[in-house]
Coordinates of C-alpha atoms and ligand atoms in Angstrom, one line a residue:
M1 CA 92.2 108.7 106.3
S2 CA 91.6 109.8 102.6
L3 CA 88.8 111.1 100.5
A4 CA 91.2 111.8 97.8
Q5 CA 89.6 112.6 94.2
R6 CA 85.9 111.9 96.0
R7 CA 83.4 114.1 94.4
I8 CA 81.1 115.4 97.5
L9 CA 78.3 117.6 97.1
L10 CA 77.7 119.5 100.3
G11 CA 73.9 120.9 100.4
V12 CA 73.9 124.0 103.2
S13 CA 70.1 124.7 104.4
G14 CA 69.1 127.7 106.5
G15 CA 70.4 127.1 110.0
I16 CA 72.8 128.8 112.4
A17 CA 75.1 125.4 112.1
A18 CA 75.7 126.4 108.9
Y19 CA 78.9 128.2 110.3
K20 CA 80.4 124.8 111.0
S21 CA 79.5 123.5 107.7
C22 CA 82.7 126.2 106.6
E23 CA 84.8 124.2 108.9
L24 CA 83.7 120.7 107.3
V25 CA 84.6 122.3 103.8
R26 CA 88.3 122.7 104.9
R27 CA 88.2 119.1 106.6
L28 CA 87.1 117.8 103.8
R29 CA 89.9 119.6 101.7
D30 CA 92.2 118.4 104.0
L31 CA 91.6 115.0 102.9
D32 CA 91.6 116.0 99.2
A33 CA 88.0 115.7 98.4
Q34 CA 86.3 117.8 95.6
V35 CA 83.8 119.6 97.4
R36 CA 81.0 121.6 95.6
V37 CA 78.9 123.5 97.6
V38 CA 74.9 124.2 96.9
M39 CA 73.2 126.2 99.3
T40 CA 69.5 127.1 100.1
E41 CA 68.6 131.0 99.6
R42 CA 68.1 130.9 103.2
A43 CA 71.3 129.5 104.0
T44 CA 72.7 132.7 102.7
H45 CA 71.0 134.6 105.4
F46 CA 73.5 132.9 107.7
V47 CA 76.7 132.4 105.9
S48 CA 77.6 134.1 102.3
P49 CA 78.6 132.0 99.5
T50 CA 81.5 133.9 99.2
T51 CA 83.0 132.1 102.5
F52 CA 82.3 128.7 101.1
Q53 CA 83.4 129.8 97.5
A54 CA 86.9 130.8 99.2
L55 CA 86.8 127.4 101.1
S56 CA 85.8 125.1 98.5
G57 CA 87.7 126.7 95.7
Q58 CA 84.6 126.2 93.2
S59 CA 81.7 128.6 92.6
V60 CA 78.7 128.2 95.1
R61 CA 75.4 127.7 93.8
V62 CA 72.5 128.9 95.2
S63 CA 69.6 129.2 92.2
L64 CA 68.3 126.8 89.3
W65 CA 68.0 130.0 87.6
D66 CA 71.4 130.9 87.2
E67 CA 72.2 131.0 83.5
Q68 CA 76.0 131.4 83.8
A69 CA 76.3 128.8 86.5
E70 CA 74.1 126.3 84.4
A71 CA 76.0 126.9 81.2
A72 CA 79.0 125.9 83.0
M73 CA 77.8 122.8 84.8
G74 CA 74.0 121.9 84.3
H75 CA 72.0 120.7 87.5
I76 CA 71.9 117.5 85.9
E77 CA 75.4 117.2 85.4
L78 CA 76.0 118.2 89.2
A79 CA 73.4 115.9 90.3
R80 CA 75.6 113.1 88.4
W81 CA 79.0 114.5 89.2
A82 CA 78.4 113.7 93.1
E83 CA 79.2 110.8 94.5
R84 CA 77.8 111.5 98.0
I85 CA 75.4 114.4 98.6
L86 CA 75.8 115.4 102.4
I87 CA 73.3 118.1 103.5
A88 CA 74.7 119.8 106.8
P89 CA 72.6 121.6 108.4
A90 CA 69.7 120.0 107.3
S91 CA 66.8 122.0 108.6
A92 CA 63.0 121.0 109.3
D93 CA 62.1 122.8 106.1
L94 CA 64.6 121.1 104.2
L95 CA 63.7 117.5 105.4
A96 CA 60.0 118.4 104.8
R97 CA 60.6 119.1 101.2
L98 CA 62.9 116.4 100.8
A99 CA 60.2 114.1 102.4
H100 CA 57.7 115.2 100.3
G101 CA 59.7 115.0 97.2
L102 CA 59.9 118.6 96.2
A103 CA 62.1 120.4 93.7
D104 CA 61.3 123.8 94.5
D105 CA 65.1 124.8 94.4
L106 CA 68.5 123.9 93.5
L107 CA 69.4 121.3 96.3
T108 CA 66.2 119.6 96.4
T109 CA 65.9 119.3 92.7
L110 CA 69.4 118.0 92.9
C111 CA 68.4 115.2 95.5
L112 CA 66.0 114.0 93.2
A113 CA 68.1 114.3 90.1
S114 CA 71.3 112.4 91.7
A115 CA 71.7 108.4 92.4
A116 CA 74.3 109.5 94.9
P117 CA 73.7 108.3 98.6
L118 CA 72.2 110.9 100.4
Y119 CA 73.5 112.0 104.0
L120 CA 71.5 114.0 106.3
A121 CA 72.8 116.0 109.3
P122 CA 69.8 117.5 111.0
A123 CA 70.1 120.6 113.1
M124 CA 67.3 122.5 114.8
N125 CA 65.8 123.3 118.3
Q126 CA 65.4 120.3 120.1
Q127 CA 61.3 121.2 120.7
M128 CA 61.5 121.5 116.6
W129 CA 63.6 118.1 116.2
A130 CA 60.7 116.4 118.7
H131 CA 58.0 117.4 116.6
P132 CA 55.9 114.8 115.4
A133 CA 55.9 116.3 111.9
V134 CA 59.6 116.7 111.9
Q135 CA 60.0 112.8 113.1
A136 CA 57.5 111.4 110.6
N137 CA 59.4 113.6 107.7
I138 CA 62.6 111.5 109.2
E139 CA 61.2 108.1 109.3
T140 CA 60.0 108.6 105.4
L141 CA 63.5 109.8 104.4
R142 CA 65.3 107.0 106.3
Q143 CA 62.8 104.4 104.7
R144 CA 63.7 106.0 101.5
G145 CA 67.4 105.3 102.0
A146 CA 68.9 108.5 103.4
H147 CA 71.5 108.1 106.0
L148 CA 70.9 110.1 109.3
L149 CA 73.8 111.4 110.9
G150 CA 72.9 113.0 114.3
P151 CA 71.5 115.0 115.6
A152 CA 73.7 115.0 118.6
A153 CA 72.3 116.0 122.2
G154 CA 73.6 119.2 124.1
E155 CA 73.4 122.7 124.7
Q156 CA 72.0 124.7 121.5
A157 CA 72.8 127.9 120.0
C158 CA 69.0 129.1 121.1
G159 CA 70.1 128.0 124.7
D160 CA 68.1 125.1 125.1
I161 CA 69.6 121.7 125.8
G162 CA 68.5 118.7 124.0
S163 CA 68.4 116.8 120.9
G164 CA 69.1 118.9 117.7
R165 CA 72.8 119.9 117.5
M166 CA 74.1 119.3 114.1
L167 CA 77.5 116.8 114.6
E168 CA 80.9 118.2 114.6
P169 CA 82.7 118.5 111.2
H170 CA 85.1 115.9 112.1
E171 CA 82.4 113.5 112.9
L172 CA 80.5 114.3 109.7
R173 CA 83.8 113.9 107.9
E174 CA 84.5 110.5 109.5
A175 CA 81.2 109.2 108.3
L176 CA 81.9 110.0 105.0
V177 CA 85.2 108.4 104.9
A178 CA 83.9 105.3 106.5
S179 CA 80.9 105.3 103.6
F180 CA 83.6 104.8 101.2
G181 CA 85.7 101.9 103.0
G182 CA 88.7 102.3 104.8
G183 CA 91.9 103.4 103.3
S184 CA 94.9 101.4 101.6
L185 CA 96.3 101.3 105.3
A186 CA 93.2 100.8 107.5
G187 CA 93.9 98.7 110.3
L188 CA 97.7 99.2 110.5
S189 CA 100.0 101.0 112.7
V190 CA 102.4 103.2 110.8
L191 CA 105.6 104.9 112.6
V192 CA 107.1 107.5 110.8
S193 CA 110.7 109.2 111.9
A194 CA 111.1 113.0 110.5
G195 CA 113.5 115.6 110.3
P196 CA 117.0 116.1 111.6
T197 CA 118.7 115.3 114.7
Y198 CA 120.9 117.7 116.9
E199 CA 124.1 116.2 118.6
D200 CA 125.1 118.7 121.4
I201 CA 128.6 119.8 121.4
D202 CA 128.4 122.1 124.4
P203 CA 125.3 124.1 125.9
V204 CA 124.9 126.3 122.9
R205 CA 126.2 124.7 119.7
F206 CA 125.2 121.3 118.1
I207 CA 126.0 119.4 114.9
G208 CA 122.9 119.4 113.0
N209 CA 121.8 119.2 109.3
R210 CA 119.3 120.9 106.9
S211 CA 116.3 118.3 106.9
S212 CA 113.2 120.3 107.1
G213 CA 111.2 117.5 108.6
R214 CA 108.7 118.5 105.8
M215 CA 108.8 114.9 103.6
G216 CA 108.6 112.9 107.0
F217 CA 105.5 114.9 108.2
A218 CA 103.8 114.9 104.8
I219 CA 104.3 110.9 104.7
A220 CA 102.8 110.3 108.2
Q221 CA 99.9 112.6 107.0
A222 CA 99.6 110.6 104.0
A223 CA 99.6 107.2 106.1
A224 CA 97.1 108.6 108.6
Q225 CA 94.6 109.6 105.4
E226 CA 94.7 106.0 104.3
G227 CA 93.5 104.9 107.8
A228 CA 96.8 104.1 109.5
R229 CA 97.1 104.7 113.3
V230 CA 100.1 106.8 112.9
T231 CA 103.0 107.3 115.4
L232 CA 105.5 110.1 114.4
V233 CA 108.8 110.4 115.8
A234 CA 110.1 113.9 114.9
G235 CA 113.4 115.7 115.4
P236 CA 113.8 119.1 116.1
V237 CA 111.8 121.1 113.4
S238 CA 109.0 123.9 113.6
L239 CA 106.2 121.9 112.1
A240 CA 102.4 121.4 113.4
T241 CA 101.6 118.0 113.8
P242 CA 99.3 117.0 110.8
V243 CA 95.8 116.0 111.2
G244 CA 95.1 112.7 112.0
I245 CA 98.3 111.5 113.9
A246 CA 97.7 109.2 116.7
Q247 CA 100.8 110.2 118.6
R248 CA 103.7 112.5 118.3
I249 CA 106.9 112.1 120.1
D250 CA 109.6 115.1 119.8
V251 CA 113.0 114.2 120.3
R252 CA 116.6 115.9 119.5
S253 CA 119.6 113.5 119.2
A254 CA 120.0 110.5 117.2
A255 CA 120.1 108.4 120.3
Q256 CA 116.8 109.7 121.5
M257 CA 115.4 109.1 118.2
H258 CA 116.8 105.4 118.2
A259 CA 115.2 104.9 122.0
A260 CA 112.0 106.2 120.6
V261 CA 111.8 104.3 117.4
L262 CA 112.7 101.3 118.8
D263 CA 110.2 101.2 121.6
A264 CA 107.3 102.4 119.2
A265 CA 108.3 99.9 116.7
T266 CA 107.1 96.9 118.9
Q267 CA 103.8 98.2 118.0
A268 CA 104.2 98.8 114.5
D269 CA 103.3 97.1 111.4
I270 CA 105.6 99.6 109.0
Y271 CA 108.4 101.9 109.8
I272 CA 109.6 104.4 107.6
G273 CA 112.7 106.3 108.5
A274 CA 112.5 109.4 106.9
A275 CA 114.4 111.2 109.6
A276 CA 118.0 112.3 108.5
V277 CA 119.8 110.9 111.5
G278 CA 122.9 112.6 112.2
D279 CA 125.7 109.5 111.8
Y280 CA 128.0 111.1 114.3
R281 CA 128.0 112.5 118.1
P282 CA 130.6 114.3 119.7
Q283 CA 132.2 111.7 122.2
E284 CA 131.7 114.2 125.0
I285 CA 129.0 117.1 125.4
A286 CA 130.9 120.0 127.4
T287 CA 129.1 121.0 130.3
H288 CA 130.2 124.7 129.8
K289 CA 130.3 126.6 126.7
L290 CA 133.6 126.0 124.8
K291 CA 136.0 128.9 124.6
K292 CA 138.0 130.1 121.9
H293 CA 141.6 129.9 122.0
D294 CA 143.2 132.2 119.7
G295 CA 144.9 130.3 116.5
A296 CA 144.9 127.0 118.3
G297 CA 142.0 125.3 116.2
L298 CA 139.5 122.8 117.5
S299 CA 139.2 119.1 117.4
L300 CA 136.0 117.2 117.9
Q301 CA 136.2 113.4 118.7
L302 CA 133.2 111.9 117.3
S303 CA 131.6 108.4 118.0
E304 CA 129.3 106.7 115.5
N305 CA 125.6 106.5 116.1
P306 CA 123.6 103.0 116.1
D307 CA 121.6 102.8 112.8
I308 CA 118.1 102.7 113.9
L309 CA 117.1 100.7 110.5
A310 CA 119.7 98.5 111.2
S311 CA 118.9 97.9 114.6
L312 CA 115.4 97.1 113.7
S313 CA 116.1 94.8 110.7
A314 CA 118.5 92.7 113.0
K315 CA 115.1 91.8 115.2
T316 CA 114.0 88.7 114.3
V317 CA 110.2 90.2 114.5
H318 CA 110.4 93.7 112.9
P319 CA 108.0 95.8 111.0
F320 CA 108.0 96.4 107.0
L321 CA 111.0 98.9 106.9
V322 CA 111.1 101.8 104.7
G323 CA 114.4 103.8 104.2
F324 CA 115.2 107.0 102.5
A325 CA 118.6 107.5 100.7
A326 CA 119.5 111.1 99.8
E327 CA 122.5 111.1 97.7
T328 CA 124.4 113.7 95.4
H329 CA 125.5 111.1 93.0
D330 CA 125.2 107.7 91.8
V331 CA 121.7 107.8 93.3
A332 CA 120.6 104.1 92.3
S333 CA 123.5 102.3 93.0
Y334 CA 124.2 103.9 96.3
A335 CA 120.6 103.2 97.2
Q336 CA 120.4 99.8 96.2
D337 CA 123.3 99.0 98.3
K338 CA 121.6 100.6 101.0
L339 CA 118.6 98.7 100.7
R340 CA 120.8 95.2 101.1
R341 CA 123.2 96.5 103.7
K342 CA 120.4 97.7 105.9
G343 CA 117.9 94.8 105.2
L344 CA 115.1 96.8 104.3
D345 CA 111.9 95.7 102.5
M346 CA 111.8 99.2 100.4
I347 CA 114.2 102.4 99.7
A348 CA 113.1 105.8 98.6
A349 CA 116.1 107.5 96.9
N350 CA 116.6 110.9 96.0
Q351 CA 119.0 113.1 94.5
V352 CA 119.7 116.2 96.9
G353 CA 120.5 119.5 95.1
G354 CA 119.0 121.3 92.0
G355 CA 115.9 122.6 94.0
L356 CA 115.1 119.2 95.0
G357 CA 115.2 117.5 98.5
F358 CA 116.8 119.0 101.7
E359 CA 114.8 122.3 102.6
A360 CA 112.7 122.5 99.1
A361 CA 109.1 122.1 98.6
D362 CA 109.6 119.6 95.5
N363 CA 111.2 116.4 95.6
A364 CA 111.3 113.2 93.1
L365 CA 111.9 109.7 94.2
T366 CA 112.7 106.6 92.9
L367 CA 111.7 103.4 94.7
Y368 CA 113.6 100.1 95.0
W369 CA 112.3 96.5 96.6
G370 CA 113.6 93.2 95.8
D371 CA 114.0 93.5 92.1
G372 CA 111.6 96.4 91.5
A373 CA 112.0 99.9 91.0
L374 CA 109.2 102.5 90.4
E375 CA 110.4 106.4 89.6
L376 CA 108.0 108.9 91.4
P377 CA 108.7 112.2 89.3
R378 CA 109.0 115.6 90.6
A379 CA 106.1 116.7 92.5
S380 CA 105.2 118.4 95.9
K381 CA 105.9 116.7 99.2
P382 CA 102.3 116.1 100.1
E383 CA 101.6 114.8 96.7
L384 CA 104.9 112.5 96.4
A385 CA 104.0 111.2 100.2
Q386 CA 100.7 110.0 98.9
Q387 CA 102.2 108.5 96.0
L388 CA 104.9 106.4 98.2
I389 CA 102.3 105.4 100.8
A390 CA 100.3 103.9 97.9
Q391 CA 103.6 101.8 97.1
V392 CA 104.3 101.2 100.5
A393 CA 100.7 99.9 101.0
A394 CA 100.6 97.8 98.1
R395 CA 104.4 96.3 98.9
Y396 CA 103.3 95.4 102.4
R397 CA 99.8 93.7 101.0
S398 CA 101.8 91.4 98.6
G399 CA 104.3 90.6 101.1
R400 CA 102.0 89.5 103.8
S401 CA 99.6 87.8 101.5
Ligands
CTP501 N1 119.2 106.0 109.4 C1 119.0 105.1 110.7 N2 119.8 105.5 111.7 C2 120.7 106.2 111.4 C3 121.1 106.9 110.2 C4 120.4 106.7 109.1 O1 118.1 104.8 110.5 N3 121.9 106.5 112.5 C5 118.2 105.9 108.5 C6 117.7 107.3 107.8 O2 116.6 107.1 108.4 C7 117.5 106.9 106.5 C8 118.4 106.2 105.9 O3 119.0 105.7 107.0 O4 116.1 106.2 106.2 C9 119.5 106.9 105.5 O5 120.8 106.5 105.2 P1 121.8 107.4 105.1 O6 122.1 108.0 106.6 O7 122.3 108.1 104.3 O8 122.9 106.0 105.2 P2 124.3 106.0 105.8 O9 124.5 104.4 106.1 O10 125.0 107.0 106.5 O11 125.2 105.7 104.2 P3 125.9 106.7 103.6 O12 126.7 107.3 104.9 O13 126.9 105.9 102.8 O14 125.3 107.7 102.6

């Protein structure tokens, strides 16, 4: 799912459900939407404009007569700026004013002045919602092309049970996403591996690597934002599961990751191997903690781990395969060699060191496929993940069309 760069005007009218709209702003911003909030004067009795300002990162407008705000972005400009207007909560009074075409405050004026589709999420006491006056207004607005989201039935803030509850923030967000059409990976299953693997030596020691998992997690999130059903196979990392991930499978060793990925890959259209899989594991895992023998040194016998990407590409039917190559030097030639050797559809190469790559917040990638290449310059991992996903979607679609 993505609302990247989408311009959403969120209208908030006076009702207790306004507290849920705070969460809605966060959820819209999670999908990279630009959100501007306009409140009615009555809404400010329930939630402070400061709250919405902090959450949206934009100043919040209430009045038509705010000279400073008008100078920054006039209300007509704001009406033109909006790609969607969502009013949540839409109170009985707001619905009545809209139905009658009133323009007696900023929000109703904007609704008249904008060509953007109007989405209404009513919220009120069930008796009010059932009132013929409210129902007549709803009917008028519906006939005029407004889209009605809810209300839902259930327990209400006033203690009543019935129809009139505002839809949950995630439901409203999904309705907005759907209103823009599916993302570039809509309908596809994407499998992502992320993080390091730990190869146990004894009950307290292991061989690991410095992968934080952040790039892989950002990729999983970016794929979900583009409408994919995402399965994330994670090595030992301390990262929260990103929003919108369908399934997370936690593993520790390369062998466990190999098994989990091969199993999940049967259902996947695309596999992105962002994990830093350990190449070797101790031949034996000591059952007791190894003891130090002064001066004697210690030799570990290591066996090679199976290559997950190579195992997948060896199968007759396999997902579109994207690998990573973290290199300290000769990035292009090593990456292109890996692309061919492992039978990949695309490889994302990065130079490690110099504040980039492992354990760093930023990264920079060069993508290689067939005879193509594209540089994605230094950016934060979430930004880079979105660009990578856009390229993966484009290559996947062009390969299968
Ligand atoms: N990879 C894998 N299975 C492994 C090891 C690596 O699927 N057992 C995948 C990683 O997820 C990543 C890519 O291969 O997408 C990274 O390759 P790398 O480990 O650098 O490849 P190597 O074959 O180890 O090459 P080299 O040692 O020359 O760097």
